[in-house]
Backbone as JSON, one array per atom type, in Angstrom:
{
  "sequence": "MQIAHSPVLRYGLAVLSVATALGAGLLPECYHFREAAFPLFLLANAITCWYAGVRPAILAVVFSGLAFDYFVTEVLYSFYVTGKR",
  "N": [[0.83, -1.18, 0.0], [1.21, 1.71, -1.16], [1.29, 5.09, -0.58], [2.55, 7.54, -1.03], [3.76, 8.8, -4.01], [5.85, 10.15, -5.21], [9.38, 9.96, -5.44], [10.92, 11.64, -3.83], [9.2, 12.28, -1.72], [8.8, 9.73, -0.67], [11.39, 8.81, 0.15], [11.96, 10.94, 1.78], [10.07, 10.57, 3.79], [11.19, 8.31, 4.97], [13.59, 9.31, 6.08], [12.59, 11.32, 7.74], [10.92, 9.9, 9.5], [12.76, 8.27, 10.87], [14.35, 10.24, 12.05], [12.49, 11.47, 13.71], [11.89, 9.32, 15.4], [14.39, 9.02, 16.6], [14.64, 11.45, 17.99], [12.44, 11.24, 19.73], [13.24, 8.98, 21.08], [15.55, 9.71, 22.41], [14.7, 11.53, 24.25], [13.43, 10.28, 26.62], [15.77, 9.26, 27.67], [17.02, 11.13, 29.17], [15.93, 10.83, 31.62], [16.93, 8.44, 32.45], [15.78, 6.21, 31.22], [16.16, 3.78, 29.16], [15.09, 1.89, 27.43], [13.28, 2.72, 25.51], [13.99, 3.49, 22.95], [14.48, 1.49, 20.97], [11.89, 0.24, 20.29], [10.7, 2.49, 19.14], [12.29, 3.03, 16.89], [11.73, 0.7, 15.5], [9.0, 1.06, 15.0], [9.17, 3.32, 13.34], [10.43, 2.19, 11.12], [8.47, 0.36, 10.34], [6.31, 2.06, 9.65], [7.47, 3.45, 7.53], [7.9, 1.35, 5.69], [5.26, 0.58, 5.23], [3.96, 2.87, 4.12], [5.73, 3.98, 2.23], [7.18, 2.05, 0.81], [9.44, -0.62, -0.23], [12.19, -0.01, -0.85], [12.68, 2.64, 0.28], [12.23, 1.78, 2.9], [14.39, 0.12, 3.36], [16.42, 2.03, 3.41], [15.57, 3.38, 5.7], [15.96, 1.38, 7.62], [18.75, 1.12, 7.55], [19.53, 3.74, 8.35], [18.31, 3.77, 10.87], [19.71, 1.74, 12.19], [22.31, 2.84, 12.2], [21.87, 5.22, 13.66], [20.92, 4.18, 16.08], [23.16, 2.73, 16.92], [25.06, 4.78, 17.18], [23.93, 6.75, 18.91], [22.55, 5.48, 21.03], [23.61, 3.0, 21.94], [25.9, 1.93, 24.4], [29.36, 2.7, 24.82], [31.74, 0.25, 24.88], [34.46, -0.39, 24.54], [37.23, 1.66, 23.73], [39.41, 3.49, 21.57], [42.05, 5.38, 22.07], [44.37, 7.8, 21.09], [47.18, 9.3, 22.23], [49.49, 11.99, 22.51], [53.08, 12.2, 23.21], [54.38, 13.57, 26.23]],
  "CA": [[0.0, 0.0, 0.0], [2.04, 2.91, -1.27], [0.5, 6.3, -0.69], [3.4, 8.56, -1.63], [4.2, 8.37, -5.34], [7.09, 10.83, -5.55], [10.54, 9.41, -4.71], [11.36, 12.59, -2.8], [8.32, 12.1, -0.57], [9.01, 8.4, -0.09], [12.66, 8.79, 0.89], [11.84, 11.94, 2.84], [9.36, 9.92, 4.89], [12.14, 7.42, 5.65], [14.51, 10.11, 6.89], [11.82, 12.03, 8.76], [10.44, 8.97, 10.53], [13.9, 7.87, 11.7], [14.75, 11.4, 12.85], [11.48, 11.62, 14.76], [12.1, 8.23, 16.36], [15.6, 9.33, 17.35], [14.33, 12.51, 18.95], [11.54, 10.71, 20.76], [13.96, 7.97, 21.85], [16.55, 10.34, 23.27], [14.05, 12.31, 25.3], [13.35, 9.56, 27.9], [17.09, 8.92, 28.17], [17.37, 12.13, 30.19], [15.42, 10.31, 32.88], [17.55, 7.12, 32.59], [14.89, 5.17, 30.7], [16.85, 3.49, 27.91], [14.44, 0.87, 26.62], [12.25, 3.29, 24.65], [14.5, 3.83, 21.62], [14.35, 0.4, 19.99], [10.54, 0.13, 19.72], [10.41, 3.66, 18.31], [12.94, 2.79, 15.59], [10.97, -0.35, 14.85], [7.78, 1.7, 14.52], [9.54, 4.17, 12.21], [10.67, 1.31, 9.98], [7.18, -0.2, 9.9], [5.57, 3.13, 8.98], [8.12, 3.7, 6.24], [7.62, 0.23, 4.8], [3.84, 0.55, 4.9], [3.53, 3.99, 3.3], [6.68, 4.41, 1.2], [7.65, 0.94, 0.0], [10.56, -1.44, 0.24], [13.49, 0.66, -0.95], [12.84, 3.6, 1.38], [12.3, 1.05, 4.16], [15.78, -0.32, 3.51], [17.14, 3.22, 3.85], [15.19, 3.63, 7.09], [16.62, 0.36, 8.45], [20.17, 1.49, 7.65], [19.63, 4.93, 9.2], [17.95, 3.38, 12.24], [20.84, 1.01, 12.76], [23.41, 3.77, 12.47], [21.49, 6.13, 14.74], [20.87, 3.4, 17.32], [24.53, 2.41, 17.31], [25.81, 5.98, 17.54], [23.35, 7.54, 19.98], [21.91, 4.73, 22.12], [24.47, 1.93, 22.45], [27.01, 2.39, 25.23], [30.69, 2.37, 24.33], [32.42, -0.69, 25.77], [35.89, -0.22, 24.36], [37.56, 2.82, 22.9], [40.8, 3.54, 21.13], [42.52, 6.75, 22.18], [45.77, 8.03, 20.75], [47.67, 10.51, 22.89], [50.88, 12.34, 22.21], [54.02, 12.15, 24.34], [54.6, 14.85, 26.93]],
  "C": [[0.87, 1.24, 0.0], [1.14, 4.12, -1.46], [1.31, 7.39, -1.37], [3.94, 8.04, -2.96], [5.53, 9.0, -5.74], [8.25, 10.2, -4.77], [11.03, 10.34, -3.62], [10.51, 12.43, -1.55], [8.56, 10.76, 0.11], [10.29, 8.34, 0.73], [12.68, 9.85, 1.99], [11.09, 11.4, 4.04], [10.29, 9.0, 5.66], [13.05, 8.21, 6.58], [13.76, 10.79, 8.03], [11.33, 11.1, 9.86], [11.58, 8.5, 11.44], [14.35, 9.03, 12.58], [13.77, 11.64, 13.98], [11.63, 10.54, 15.82], [13.34, 8.47, 17.2], [15.34, 10.4, 18.39], [13.45, 12.03, 20.07], [12.24, 9.65, 21.62], [15.0, 8.56, 22.77], [15.93, 11.14, 24.41], [13.91, 11.54, 26.61], [14.71, 9.19, 28.48], [17.58, 9.94, 29.19], [16.94, 11.68, 31.58], [15.86, 8.87, 33.12], [16.6, 5.99, 32.24], [15.37, 4.83, 29.29], [16.12, 2.53, 26.99], [13.42, 1.42, 25.63], [12.72, 3.48, 23.21], [14.25, 2.72, 20.6], [12.94, 0.24, 19.45], [10.17, 1.32, 18.84], [11.07, 3.54, 16.94], [12.2, 1.71, 14.81], [9.67, 0.2, 14.27], [8.06, 2.6, 13.31], [9.79, 3.33, 10.96], [9.37, 0.72, 9.45], [6.35, 0.84, 9.16], [6.16, 3.41, 7.62], [7.83, 2.59, 5.25], [6.17, 0.23, 4.34], [3.48, 1.65, 3.9], [4.45, 4.32, 2.14], [7.2, 3.28, 0.33], [8.92, 0.32, 0.55], [11.89, -0.7, 0.22], [13.66, 1.77, 0.08], [12.88, 2.93, 2.75], [13.7, 0.52, 4.41], [16.65, 0.84, 3.98], [16.83, 3.52, 5.31], [15.84, 2.62, 8.04], [18.1, 0.7, 8.63], [20.35, 2.71, 8.55], [19.28, 4.63, 10.65], [19.09, 2.64, 12.92], [22.0, 1.92, 13.1], [23.08, 4.7, 13.63], [21.44, 5.39, 16.08], [22.27, 3.1, 17.82], [25.27, 3.64, 17.81], [25.25, 6.66, 18.79], [22.9, 6.73, 21.19], [22.86, 3.71, 22.74], [25.64, 2.52, 23.24], [28.34, 1.9, 24.64], [31.36, 1.44, 25.34], [33.93, -0.51, 25.72], [36.11, 1.02, 23.51], [39.05, 2.8, 22.62], [41.22, 5.0, 21.13], [44.01, 6.8, 21.83], [46.17, 9.36, 21.4], [49.12, 10.75, 22.5], [51.75, 12.25, 23.43], [54.12, 13.55, 24.94], [56.03, 15.02, 27.28]]
}
């Protein structure tokens, strides 16, 4: 069931839904409630797939994965390079 026919609208829906899910997922994190982000990204992907089609949904899945990894997942290991003093 594709409602948007223009590619700009379809891919714009993918980006806008993931950005909205990211904003709504980071808001409860201020109150140390971390489990809200994943269902919101899942909802954004479902809405994109339903209204925009498969290819914009793939873009939404990639953006959701990158945003979830960058903003939500805690860093376990890090690699720092420091200069000599």
